[in-house]
PDB file of C-alpha atoms in Angstrom:
ATOM      1  CA  UNK A   1     -76.755-179.009  37.189  1.00  0.00           C
ATOM      2  CA  UNK A   2     -77.972-175.559  36.187  1.00  0.00           C
ATOM      3  CA  UNK A   3     -78.470-172.665  38.580  1.00  0.00           C
ATOM      4  CA  UNK A   4     -82.250-173.036  38.278  1.00  0.00           C
ATOM      5  CA  UNK A   5     -82.012-176.709  39.210  1.00  0.00           C
ATOM      6  CA  UNK A   6     -79.839-175.947  42.240  1.00  0.00           C
ATOM      7  CA  UNK A   7     -82.250-173.220  43.350  1.00  0.00           C
ATOM      8  CA  UNK A   8     -85.303-175.518  43.015  1.00  0.00           C
ATOM      9  CA  UNK A   9     -83.482-178.282  44.901  1.00  0.00           C
ATOM     10  CA  UNK A  10     -82.550-175.886  47.710  1.00  0.00           C
ATOM     11  CA  UNK A  11     -86.098-174.524  47.911  1.00  0.00           C
ATOM     12  CA  UNK A  12     -87.477-178.067  47.986  1.00  0.00           C
ATOM     13  CA  UNK A  13     -85.047-178.977  50.775  1.00  0.00           C
ATOM     14  CA  UNK A  14     -86.247-176.057  52.876  1.00  0.00           C
ATOM     15  CA  UNK A  15     -89.867-176.935  52.137  1.00  0.00           C
ATOM     16  CA  UNK A  16     -89.241-180.576  53.079  1.00  0.00           C
ATOM     17  CA  UNK A  17     -87.719-179.639  56.430  1.00  0.00           C
ATOM     18  CA  UNK A  18     -90.401-177.031  57.127  1.00  0.00           C
ATOM     19  CA  UNK A  19     -93.210-179.435  56.263  1.00  0.00           C
ATOM     20  CA  UNK A  20     -91.830-182.164  58.528  1.00  0.00           C
ATOM     21  CA  UNK A  21     -91.323-179.768  61.428  1.00  0.00           C
ATOM     22  CA  UNK A  22     -94.792-178.283  60.884  1.00  0.00           C
ATOM     23  CA  UNK A  23     -96.468-181.694  60.928  1.00  0.00           C
ATOM     24  CA  UNK A  24     -94.977-182.430  64.329  1.00  0.00           C
ATOM     25  CA  UNK A  25     -96.169-179.045  65.590  1.00  0.00           C
ATOM     26  CA  UNK A  26     -99.678-179.656  64.233  1.00  0.00           C
ATOM     27  CA  UNK A  27    -100.257-183.430  63.819  1.00  0.00           C
ATOM     28  CA  UNK A  28    -103.847-182.993  62.629  1.00  0.00           C
ATOM     29  CA  UNK A  29    -102.411-181.748  59.338  1.00  0.00           C
ATOM     30  CA  UNK A  30    -101.098-185.236  58.468  1.00  0.00           C
ATOM     31  CA  UNK A  31    -104.590-186.124  57.287  1.00  0.00           C
ATOM     32  CA  UNK A  32    -104.559-183.060  55.005  1.00  0.00           C
ATOM     33  CA  UNK A  33    -101.408-184.032  53.083  1.00  0.00           C
ATOM     34  CA  UNK A  34    -101.278-187.811  53.234  1.00  0.00           C
ATOM     35  CA  UNK A  35    -103.450-188.326  50.149  1.00  0.00           C
ATOM     36  CA  UNK A  36    -101.582-185.828  47.986  1.00  0.00           C
ATOM     37  CA  UNK A  37     -97.975-186.137  49.155  1.00  0.00           C
ATOM     38  CA  UNK A  38     -96.018-189.375  48.954  1.00  0.00           C
ATOM     39  CA  UNK A  39     -92.761-190.158  50.725  1.00  0.00           C
ATOM     40  CA  UNK A  40     -91.210-190.560  47.280  1.00  0.00           C
ATOM     41  CA  UNK A  41     -91.970-186.894  46.558  1.00  0.00           C
ATOM     42  CA  UNK A  42     -89.277-185.903  49.063  1.00  0.00           C
ATOM     43  CA  UNK A  43     -85.819-185.517  47.531  1.00  0.00           C
ATOM     44  CA  UNK A  44     -83.892-186.100  50.761  1.00  0.00           C
ATOM     45  CA  UNK A  45     -84.016-189.630  52.152  1.00  0.00           C
ATOM     46  CA  UNK A  46     -84.079-188.503  55.787  1.00  0.00           C
ATOM     47  CA  UNK A  47     -87.309-186.595  55.194  1.00  0.00           C
ATOM     48  CA  UNK A  48     -88.790-189.598  53.395  1.00  0.00           C
ATOM     49  CA  UNK A  49     -88.010-191.736  56.453  1.00  0.00           C
ATOM     50  CA  UNK A  50     -89.521-189.245  58.891  1.00  0.00           C
ATOM     51  CA  UNK A  51     -92.613-188.757  56.721  1.00  0.00           C
ATOM     52  CA  UNK A  52     -93.164-192.523  56.500  1.00  0.00           C
ATOM     53  CA  UNK A  53     -92.805-192.773  60.283  1.00  0.00           C
ATOM     54  CA  UNK A  54     -95.284-189.908  60.761  1.00  0.00           C
ATOM     55  CA  UNK A  55     -97.797-191.663  58.507  1.00  0.00           C
ATOM     56  CA  UNK A  56     -97.302-194.898  60.445  1.00  0.00           C
ATOM     57  CA  UNK A  57     -97.978-193.118  63.749  1.00  0.00           C
ATOM     58  CA  UNK A  58    -101.003-191.346  62.294  1.00  0.00           C
ATOM     59  CA  UNK A  59    -102.443-194.607  60.937  1.00  0.00           C
ATOM     60  CA  UNK A  60    -102.076-196.187  64.373  1.00  0.00           C
ATOM     61  CA  UNK A  61    -103.674-193.185  66.100  1.00  0.00           C
ATOM     62  CA  UNK A  62    -100.500-192.797  68.132  1.00  0.00           C
ATOM     63  CA  UNK A  63     -99.166-189.400  69.212  1.00  0.00           C
ATOM     64  CA  UNK A  64     -97.008-187.641  66.661  1.00  0.00           C
ATOM     65  CA  UNK A  65     -94.182-186.716  68.988  1.00  0.00           C
ATOM     66  CA  UNK A  66     -90.450-187.249  69.389  1.00  0.00           C
ATOM     67  CA  UNK A  67     -90.835-190.478  71.366  1.00  0.00           C
ATOM     68  CA  UNK A  68     -93.239-191.987  68.880  1.00  0.00           C
ATOM     69  CA  UNK A  69     -91.042-190.894  65.994  1.00  0.00           C
ATOM     70  CA  UNK A  70     -87.995-192.522  67.565  1.00  0.00           C
ATOM     71  CA  UNK A  71     -89.885-195.804  68.003  1.00  0.00           C
ATOM     72  CA  UNK A  72     -91.378-195.735  64.497  1.00  0.00           C
ATOM     73  CA  UNK A  73     -88.015-194.961  62.876  1.00  0.00           C
ATOM     74  CA  UNK A  74     -86.404-197.795  64.830  1.00  0.00           C
ATOM     75  CA  UNK A  75     -89.208-200.141  63.761  1.00  0.00           C
ATOM     76  CA  UNK A  76     -88.723-199.100  60.116  1.00  0.00           C
ATOM     77  CA  UNK A  77     -84.960-199.596  60.449  1.00  0.00           C
ATOM     78  CA  UNK A  78     -84.169-195.997  59.512  1.00  0.00           C
ATOM     79  CA  UNK A  79     -83.402-194.334  62.862  1.00  0.00           C
ATOM     80  CA  UNK A  80     -79.660-194.138  62.192  1.00  0.00           C
ATOM     81  CA  UNK A  81     -80.316-192.554  58.773  1.00  0.00           C
ATOM     82  CA  UNK A  82     -82.000-189.436  60.168  1.00  0.00           C
ATOM     83  CA  UNK A  83     -79.698-186.585  61.218  1.00  0.00           C
ATOM     84  CA  UNK A  84     -79.713-185.964  64.947  1.00  0.00           C
ATOM     85  CA  UNK A  85     -80.220-182.215  64.448  1.00  0.00           C
ATOM     86  CA  UNK A  86     -83.524-182.932  62.692  1.00  0.00           C
ATOM     87  CA  UNK A  87     -84.635-185.198  65.533  1.00  0.00           C
ATOM     88  CA  UNK A  88     -83.658-182.516  68.069  1.00  0.00           C
ATOM     89  CA  UNK A  89     -85.578-179.828  66.174  1.00  0.00           C
ATOM     90  CA  UNK A  90     -88.652-182.070  66.098  1.00  0.00           C
ATOM     91  CA  UNK A  91     -88.334-182.806  69.817  1.00  0.00           C
ATOM     92  CA  UNK A  92     -87.930-179.108  70.626  1.00  0.00           C
ATOM     93  CA  UNK A  93     -90.787-178.019  68.355  1.00  0.00           C
ATOM     94  CA  UNK A  94     -88.540-175.751  66.296  1.00  0.00           C
ATOM     95  CA  UNK A  95     -89.201-174.599  62.762  1.00  0.00           C
ATOM     96  CA  UNK A  96     -91.917-174.774  60.215  1.00  0.00           C
ATOM     97  CA  UNK A  97     -95.198-172.919  60.142  1.00  0.00           C
ATOM     98  CA  UNK A  98     -98.227-175.217  60.310  1.00  0.00           C
ATOM     99  CA  UNK A  99    -100.398-172.779  58.340  1.00  0.00           C
ATOM    100  CA  UNK A 100     -98.093-173.179  55.346  1.00  0.00           C
ATOM    101  CA  UNK A 101     -98.242-176.988  55.135  1.00  0.00           C
ATOM    102  CA  UNK A 102    -100.234-177.010  51.844  1.00  0.00           C
ATOM    103  CA  UNK A 103     -97.740-174.582  50.288  1.00  0.00           C
ATOM    104  CA  UNK A 104     -94.790-176.678  51.484  1.00  0.00           C
ATOM    105  CA  UNK A 105     -96.408-179.789  49.992  1.00  0.00           C
ATOM    106  CA  UNK A 106     -96.962-178.012  46.658  1.00  0.00           C
ATOM    107  CA  UNK A 107     -93.335-176.898  46.548  1.00  0.00           C
ATOM    108  CA  UNK A 108     -92.119-180.433  47.292  1.00  0.00           C
ATOM    109  CA  UNK A 109     -94.288-181.973  44.592  1.00  0.00           C
ATOM    110  CA  UNK A 110     -93.273-179.404  41.978  1.00  0.00           C
ATOM    111  CA  UNK A 111     -89.503-179.577  42.555  1.00  0.00           C
TER     112      UNK A 111
END
């Protein structure tokens, strides 16, 4: 792996985490990215799982919150595959900047 590849992967990882955290801080933004960003665009499986769960909650018109996420991940069979620190950050509302969601999505898609 070249230095440029490592750098892009690291930047994408930060963008993935920031996008996920931002969506839970501003759930209305799910509608803005769902048609242009696929779960498969995420490089890290945990973020794919959380994104799929967020889409599921959005499609059901259920609240995009820590409790709903926990239930959706359990239903999808991926709860144990998501790091607890990510779940805690989502529950606490830490991280991400909702205004940058389109930029995060672009960075994820281009990595």
